[in-house]
PDB file of C-alpha atoms in Angstrom:
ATOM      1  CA  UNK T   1      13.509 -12.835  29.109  1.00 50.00           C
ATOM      2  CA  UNK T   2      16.451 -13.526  27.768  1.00 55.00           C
ATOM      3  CA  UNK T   3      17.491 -12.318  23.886  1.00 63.00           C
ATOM      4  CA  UNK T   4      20.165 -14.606  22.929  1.00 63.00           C
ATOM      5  CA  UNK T   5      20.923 -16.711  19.900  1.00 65.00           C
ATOM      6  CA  UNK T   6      20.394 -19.962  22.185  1.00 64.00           C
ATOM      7  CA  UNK T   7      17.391 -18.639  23.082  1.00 64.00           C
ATOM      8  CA  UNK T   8      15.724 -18.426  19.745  1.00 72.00           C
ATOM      9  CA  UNK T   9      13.938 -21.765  18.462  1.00 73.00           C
ATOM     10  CA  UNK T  10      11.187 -22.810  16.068  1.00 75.00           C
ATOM     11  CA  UNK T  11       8.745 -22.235  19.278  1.00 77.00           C
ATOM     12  CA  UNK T  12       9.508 -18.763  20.653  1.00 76.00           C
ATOM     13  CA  UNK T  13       7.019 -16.769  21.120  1.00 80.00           C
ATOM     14  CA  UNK T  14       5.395 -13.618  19.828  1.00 83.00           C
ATOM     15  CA  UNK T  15       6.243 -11.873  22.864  1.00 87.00           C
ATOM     16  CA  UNK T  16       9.632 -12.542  23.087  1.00 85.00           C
ATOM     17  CA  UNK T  17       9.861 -11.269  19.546  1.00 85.00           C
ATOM     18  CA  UNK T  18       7.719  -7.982  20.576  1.00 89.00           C
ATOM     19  CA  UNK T  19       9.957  -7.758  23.876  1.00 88.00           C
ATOM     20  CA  UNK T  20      13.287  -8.195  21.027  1.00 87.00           C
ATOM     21  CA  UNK T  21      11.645  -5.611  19.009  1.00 91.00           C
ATOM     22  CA  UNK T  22      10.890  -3.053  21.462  1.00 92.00           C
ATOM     23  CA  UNK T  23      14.276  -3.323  22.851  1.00 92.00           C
ATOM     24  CA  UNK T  24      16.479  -2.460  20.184  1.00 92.00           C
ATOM     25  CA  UNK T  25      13.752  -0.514  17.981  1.00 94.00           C
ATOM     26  CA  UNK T  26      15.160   2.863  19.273  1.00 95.00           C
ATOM     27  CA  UNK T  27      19.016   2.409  19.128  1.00 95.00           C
ATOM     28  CA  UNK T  28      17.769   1.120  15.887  1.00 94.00           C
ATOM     29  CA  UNK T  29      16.012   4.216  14.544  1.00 94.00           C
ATOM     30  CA  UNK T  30      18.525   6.207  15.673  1.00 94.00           C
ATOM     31  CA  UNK T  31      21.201   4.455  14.172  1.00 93.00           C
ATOM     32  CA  UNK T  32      19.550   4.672  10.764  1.00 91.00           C
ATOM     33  CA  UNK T  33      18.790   8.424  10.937  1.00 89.00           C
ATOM     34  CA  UNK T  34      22.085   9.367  11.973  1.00 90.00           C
ATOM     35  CA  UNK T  35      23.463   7.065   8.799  1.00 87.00           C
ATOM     36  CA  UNK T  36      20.993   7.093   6.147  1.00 83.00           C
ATOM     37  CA  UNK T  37      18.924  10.183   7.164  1.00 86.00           C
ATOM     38  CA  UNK T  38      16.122   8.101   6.536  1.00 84.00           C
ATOM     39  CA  UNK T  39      12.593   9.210   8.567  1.00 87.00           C
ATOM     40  CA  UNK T  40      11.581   7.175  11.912  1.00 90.00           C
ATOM     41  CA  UNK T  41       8.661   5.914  10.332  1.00 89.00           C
ATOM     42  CA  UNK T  42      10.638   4.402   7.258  1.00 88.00           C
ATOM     43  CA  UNK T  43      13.562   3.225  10.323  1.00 91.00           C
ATOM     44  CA  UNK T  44      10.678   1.232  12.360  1.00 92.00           C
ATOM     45  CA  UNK T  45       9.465  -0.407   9.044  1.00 91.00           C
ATOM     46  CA  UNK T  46      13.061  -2.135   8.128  1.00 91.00           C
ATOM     47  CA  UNK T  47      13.034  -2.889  11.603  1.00 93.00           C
ATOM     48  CA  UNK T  48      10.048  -4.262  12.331  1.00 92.00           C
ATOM     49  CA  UNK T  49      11.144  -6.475   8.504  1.00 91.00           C
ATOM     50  CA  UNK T  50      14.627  -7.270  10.472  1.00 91.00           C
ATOM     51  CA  UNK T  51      12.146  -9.258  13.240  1.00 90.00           C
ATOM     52  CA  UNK T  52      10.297 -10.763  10.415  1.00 89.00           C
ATOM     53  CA  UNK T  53      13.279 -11.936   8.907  1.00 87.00           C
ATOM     54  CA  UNK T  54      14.070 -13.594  12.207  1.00 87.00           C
ATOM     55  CA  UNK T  55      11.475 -14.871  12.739  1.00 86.00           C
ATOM     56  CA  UNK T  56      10.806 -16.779   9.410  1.00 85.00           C
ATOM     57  CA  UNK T  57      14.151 -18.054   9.500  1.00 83.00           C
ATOM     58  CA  UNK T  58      14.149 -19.403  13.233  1.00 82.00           C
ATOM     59  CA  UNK T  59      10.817 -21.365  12.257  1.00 80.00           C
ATOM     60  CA  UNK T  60      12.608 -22.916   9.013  1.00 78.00           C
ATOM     61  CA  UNK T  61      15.870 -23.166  11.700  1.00 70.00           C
ATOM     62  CA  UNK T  62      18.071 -21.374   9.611  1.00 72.00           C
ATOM     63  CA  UNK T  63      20.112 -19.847  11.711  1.00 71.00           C
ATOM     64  CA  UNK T  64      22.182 -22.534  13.383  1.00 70.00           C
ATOM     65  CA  UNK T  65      25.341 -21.397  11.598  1.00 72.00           C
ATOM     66  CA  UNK T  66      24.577 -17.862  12.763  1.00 75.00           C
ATOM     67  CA  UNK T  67      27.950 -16.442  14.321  1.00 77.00           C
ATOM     68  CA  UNK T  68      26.942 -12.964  15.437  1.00 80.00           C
ATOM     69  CA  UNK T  69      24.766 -11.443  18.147  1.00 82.00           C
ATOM     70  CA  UNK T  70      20.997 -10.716  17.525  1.00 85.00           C
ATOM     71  CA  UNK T  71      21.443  -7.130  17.092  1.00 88.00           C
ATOM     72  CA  UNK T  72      24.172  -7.155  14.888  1.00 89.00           C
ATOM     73  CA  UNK T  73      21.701  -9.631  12.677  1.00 88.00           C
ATOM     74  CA  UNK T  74      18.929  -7.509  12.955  1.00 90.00           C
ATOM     75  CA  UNK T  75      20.602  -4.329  12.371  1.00 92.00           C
ATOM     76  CA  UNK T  76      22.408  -5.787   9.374  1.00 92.00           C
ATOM     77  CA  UNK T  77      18.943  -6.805   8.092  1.00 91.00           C
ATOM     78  CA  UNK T  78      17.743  -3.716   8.831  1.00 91.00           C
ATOM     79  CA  UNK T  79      20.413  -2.138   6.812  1.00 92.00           C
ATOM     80  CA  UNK T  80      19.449  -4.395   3.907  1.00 90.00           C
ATOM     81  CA  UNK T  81      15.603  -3.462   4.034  1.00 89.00           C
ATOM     82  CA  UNK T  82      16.506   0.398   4.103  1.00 87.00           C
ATOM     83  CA  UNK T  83      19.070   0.031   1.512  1.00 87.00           C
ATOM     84  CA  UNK T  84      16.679  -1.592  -0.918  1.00 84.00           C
ATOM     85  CA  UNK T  85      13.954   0.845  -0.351  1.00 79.00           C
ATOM     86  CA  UNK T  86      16.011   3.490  -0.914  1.00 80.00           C
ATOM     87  CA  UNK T  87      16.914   1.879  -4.554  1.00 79.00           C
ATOM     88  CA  UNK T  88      13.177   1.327  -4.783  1.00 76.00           C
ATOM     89  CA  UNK T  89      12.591   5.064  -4.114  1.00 70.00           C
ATOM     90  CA  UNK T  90      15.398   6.374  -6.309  1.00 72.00           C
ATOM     91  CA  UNK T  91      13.675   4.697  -8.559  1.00 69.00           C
ATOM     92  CA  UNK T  92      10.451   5.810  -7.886  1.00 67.00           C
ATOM     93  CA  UNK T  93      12.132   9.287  -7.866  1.00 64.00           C
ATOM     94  CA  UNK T  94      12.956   8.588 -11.551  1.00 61.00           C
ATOM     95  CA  UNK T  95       9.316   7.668 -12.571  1.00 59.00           C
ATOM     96  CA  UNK T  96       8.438  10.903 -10.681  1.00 58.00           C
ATOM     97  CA  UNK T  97      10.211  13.160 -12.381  1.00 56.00           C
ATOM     98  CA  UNK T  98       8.945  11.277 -15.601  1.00 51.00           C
ATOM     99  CA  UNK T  99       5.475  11.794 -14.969  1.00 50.00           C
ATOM    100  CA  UNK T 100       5.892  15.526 -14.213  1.00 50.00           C
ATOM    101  CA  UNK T 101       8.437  16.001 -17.516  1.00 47.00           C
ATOM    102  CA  UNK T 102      11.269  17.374 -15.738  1.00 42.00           C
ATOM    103  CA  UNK T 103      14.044  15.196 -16.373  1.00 48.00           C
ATOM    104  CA  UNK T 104      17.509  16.115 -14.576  1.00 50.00           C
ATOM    105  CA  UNK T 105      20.364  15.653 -17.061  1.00 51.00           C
ATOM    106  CA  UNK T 106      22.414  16.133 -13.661  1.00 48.00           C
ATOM    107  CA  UNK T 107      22.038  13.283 -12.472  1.00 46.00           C
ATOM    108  CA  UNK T 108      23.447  11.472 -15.160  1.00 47.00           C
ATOM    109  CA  UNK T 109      27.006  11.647 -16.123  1.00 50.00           C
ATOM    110  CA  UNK T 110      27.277  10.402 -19.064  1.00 53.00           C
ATOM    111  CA  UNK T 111      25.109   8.932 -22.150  1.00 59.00           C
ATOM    112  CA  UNK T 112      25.172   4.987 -21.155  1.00 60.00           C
ATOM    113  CA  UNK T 113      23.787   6.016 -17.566  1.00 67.00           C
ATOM    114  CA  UNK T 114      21.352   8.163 -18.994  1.00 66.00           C
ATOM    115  CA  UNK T 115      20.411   5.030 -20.916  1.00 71.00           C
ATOM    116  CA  UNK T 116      20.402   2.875 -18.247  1.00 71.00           C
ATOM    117  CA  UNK T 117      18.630   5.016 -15.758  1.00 71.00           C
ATOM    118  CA  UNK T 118      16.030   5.854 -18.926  1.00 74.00           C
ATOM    119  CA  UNK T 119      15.705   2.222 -19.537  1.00 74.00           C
ATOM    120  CA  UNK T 120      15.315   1.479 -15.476  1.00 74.00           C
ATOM    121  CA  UNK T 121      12.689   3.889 -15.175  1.00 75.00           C
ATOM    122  CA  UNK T 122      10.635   2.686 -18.094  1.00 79.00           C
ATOM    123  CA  UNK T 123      10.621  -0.445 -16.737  1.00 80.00           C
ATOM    124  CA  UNK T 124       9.592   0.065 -13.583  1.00 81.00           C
ATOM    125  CA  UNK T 125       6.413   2.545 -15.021  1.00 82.00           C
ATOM    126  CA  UNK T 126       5.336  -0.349 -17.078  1.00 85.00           C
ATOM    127  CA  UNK T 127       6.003  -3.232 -13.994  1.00 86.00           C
ATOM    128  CA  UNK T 128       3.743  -0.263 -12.073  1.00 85.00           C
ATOM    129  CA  UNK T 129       0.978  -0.475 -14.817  1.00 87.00           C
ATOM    130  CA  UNK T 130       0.541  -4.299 -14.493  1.00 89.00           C
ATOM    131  CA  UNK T 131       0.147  -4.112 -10.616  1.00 90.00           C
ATOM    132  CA  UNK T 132      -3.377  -4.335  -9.374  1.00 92.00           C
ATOM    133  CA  UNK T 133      -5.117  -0.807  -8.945  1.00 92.00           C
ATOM    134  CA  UNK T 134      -5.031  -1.086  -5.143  1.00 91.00           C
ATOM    135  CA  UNK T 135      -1.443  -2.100  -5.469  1.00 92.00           C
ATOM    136  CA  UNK T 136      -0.387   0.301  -7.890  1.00 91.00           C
ATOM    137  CA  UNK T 137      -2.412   3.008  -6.159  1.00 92.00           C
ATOM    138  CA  UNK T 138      -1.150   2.859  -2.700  1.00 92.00           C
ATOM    139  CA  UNK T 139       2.318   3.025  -3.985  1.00 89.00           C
ATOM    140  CA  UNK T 140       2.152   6.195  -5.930  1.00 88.00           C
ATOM    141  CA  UNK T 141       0.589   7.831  -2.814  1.00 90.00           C
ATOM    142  CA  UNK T 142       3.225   7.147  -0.691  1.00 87.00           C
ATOM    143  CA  UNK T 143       6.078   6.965  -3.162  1.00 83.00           C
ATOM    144  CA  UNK T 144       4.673   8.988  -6.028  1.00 83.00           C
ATOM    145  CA  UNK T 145       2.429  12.060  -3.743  1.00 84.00           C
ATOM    146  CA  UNK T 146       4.352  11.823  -0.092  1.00 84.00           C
ATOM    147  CA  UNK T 147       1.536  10.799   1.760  1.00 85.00           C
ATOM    148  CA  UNK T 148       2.461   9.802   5.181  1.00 87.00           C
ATOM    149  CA  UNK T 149       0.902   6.416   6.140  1.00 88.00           C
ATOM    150  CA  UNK T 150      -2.366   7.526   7.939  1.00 89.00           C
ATOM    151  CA  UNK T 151      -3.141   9.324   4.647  1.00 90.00           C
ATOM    152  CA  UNK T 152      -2.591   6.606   2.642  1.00 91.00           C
ATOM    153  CA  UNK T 153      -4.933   4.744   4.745  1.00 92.00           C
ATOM    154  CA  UNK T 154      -7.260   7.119   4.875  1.00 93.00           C
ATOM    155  CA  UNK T 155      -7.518   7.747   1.164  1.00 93.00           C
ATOM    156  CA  UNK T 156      -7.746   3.897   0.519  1.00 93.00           C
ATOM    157  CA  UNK T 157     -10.425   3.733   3.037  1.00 94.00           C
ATOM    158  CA  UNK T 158      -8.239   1.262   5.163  1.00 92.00           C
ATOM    159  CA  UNK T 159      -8.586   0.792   9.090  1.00 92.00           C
ATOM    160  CA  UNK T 160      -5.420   2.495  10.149  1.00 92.00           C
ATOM    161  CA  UNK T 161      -1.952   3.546   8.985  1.00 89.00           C
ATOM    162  CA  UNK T 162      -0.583  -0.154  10.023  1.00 90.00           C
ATOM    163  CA  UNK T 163      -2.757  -1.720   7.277  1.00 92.00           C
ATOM    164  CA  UNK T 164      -2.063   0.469   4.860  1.00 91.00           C
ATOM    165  CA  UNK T 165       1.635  -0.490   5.592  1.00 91.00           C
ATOM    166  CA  UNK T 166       1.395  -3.906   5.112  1.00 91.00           C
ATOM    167  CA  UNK T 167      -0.251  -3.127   2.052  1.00 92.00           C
ATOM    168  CA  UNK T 168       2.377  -0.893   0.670  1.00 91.00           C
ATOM    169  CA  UNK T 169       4.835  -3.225   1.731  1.00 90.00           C
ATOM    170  CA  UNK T 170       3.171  -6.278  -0.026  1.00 90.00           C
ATOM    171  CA  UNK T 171       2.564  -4.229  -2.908  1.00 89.00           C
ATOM    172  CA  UNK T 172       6.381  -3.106  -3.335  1.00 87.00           C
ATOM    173  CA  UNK T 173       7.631  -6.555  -2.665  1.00 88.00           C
ATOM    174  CA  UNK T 174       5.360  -7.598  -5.914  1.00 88.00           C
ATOM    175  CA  UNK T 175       6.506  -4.702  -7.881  1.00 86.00           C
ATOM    176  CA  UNK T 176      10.419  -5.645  -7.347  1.00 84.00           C
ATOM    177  CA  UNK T 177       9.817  -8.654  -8.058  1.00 83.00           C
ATOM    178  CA  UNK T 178       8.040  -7.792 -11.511  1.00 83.00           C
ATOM    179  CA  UNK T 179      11.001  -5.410 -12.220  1.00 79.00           C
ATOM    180  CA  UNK T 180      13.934  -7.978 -11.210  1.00 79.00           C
ATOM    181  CA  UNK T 181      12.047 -10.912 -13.420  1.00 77.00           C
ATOM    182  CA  UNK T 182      11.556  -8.590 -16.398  1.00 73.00           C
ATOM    183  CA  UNK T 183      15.440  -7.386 -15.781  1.00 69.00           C
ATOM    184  CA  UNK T 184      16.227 -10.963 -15.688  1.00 68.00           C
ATOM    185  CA  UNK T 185      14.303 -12.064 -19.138  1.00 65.00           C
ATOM    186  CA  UNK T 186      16.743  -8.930 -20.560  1.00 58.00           C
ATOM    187  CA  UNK T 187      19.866 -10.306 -19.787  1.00 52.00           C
TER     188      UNK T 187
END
């Protein structure tokens, strides 16, 4: 099985997406480890949304003016997926420290990005609030408490850690988008 741009049309198949997955998952992981220091679990997630990504744009056959090789795409998306998360959770690290009244003055250098970072965090606690319980919940155990993703499951009485995933995933796509509309009715 060939995993070439030529290759890839509206039609493909799941398993040559699996196969595309599996084959580049690893140099992949290790890639993001090595520059992020991000865990394997959150490295197989961006992945695994890299495929998605390719996937939903070869069925709306987007990618005809696509001038790079697969992997480069998919580790580029990758790239994106971990580097948003990792806003996500800085955020999240902000709302943290919130809820547990430590603040750290250290991180901000001066007043306006105290302000800013003040204002960010607030935002995101109240965008949190208006989620869904199940939505809001699942996010402060993994985010919030560090529960891996078989915990999480488990405490949500879920069927395993790849549903409890999706869920997580679902649920912190709806809370960025909460936070960027409320961000955008601000400007």
């Amino acid at each position: 099985m060939e995993h070439t741009l030529q290759a890839l049309t509206p039609g493909t198949s799941h398993a040559w997406y699996r196969a595309l997955y599996t084959e580049h998952r690893g140099a992949f992981v290790q890639w993001a480890a090595r520059q992020y220091g991000v865990r394997e679990e959150e490295a197989r997630d961006a992945f695994q949304e890299a495929v998605i990504v390719l996937y939903r744009k070869a069925q709306g056959d987007d990618l005809a003016s696509l001038n790079c090789s697969l992997r480069t795409y998919l580790f580029a998306v990758g790239r994106n997926q971990l580097l948003s998360r990792m806003r996500v959770l800085r955020k999240q690290e902000d709302l943290h420290e919130e809820f547990h009244g430590i603040p750290d003055e250290a991180l901000a250098t001066n007043g306006m990005e105290r302000q800013e970072k003040e204002a960010t965090a607030e935002l995101v606690r109240q965008r949190l609030a208006e989620l869904k319980p199940d939505d809001r919940r699942v996010l402060e155990l993994y985010y919030l408490e560090g529960k891996d993703m078989d915990a999480v499951a488990e405490a949500l009485g879920l069927k395993n850690r790849n549903v409890a995933k999706k869920k997580k995933h679902f649920a912190l796509q709806r809370l960025i988008a909460l936070v960027r509309s409320a961000k955008m009715l601000l400007l």
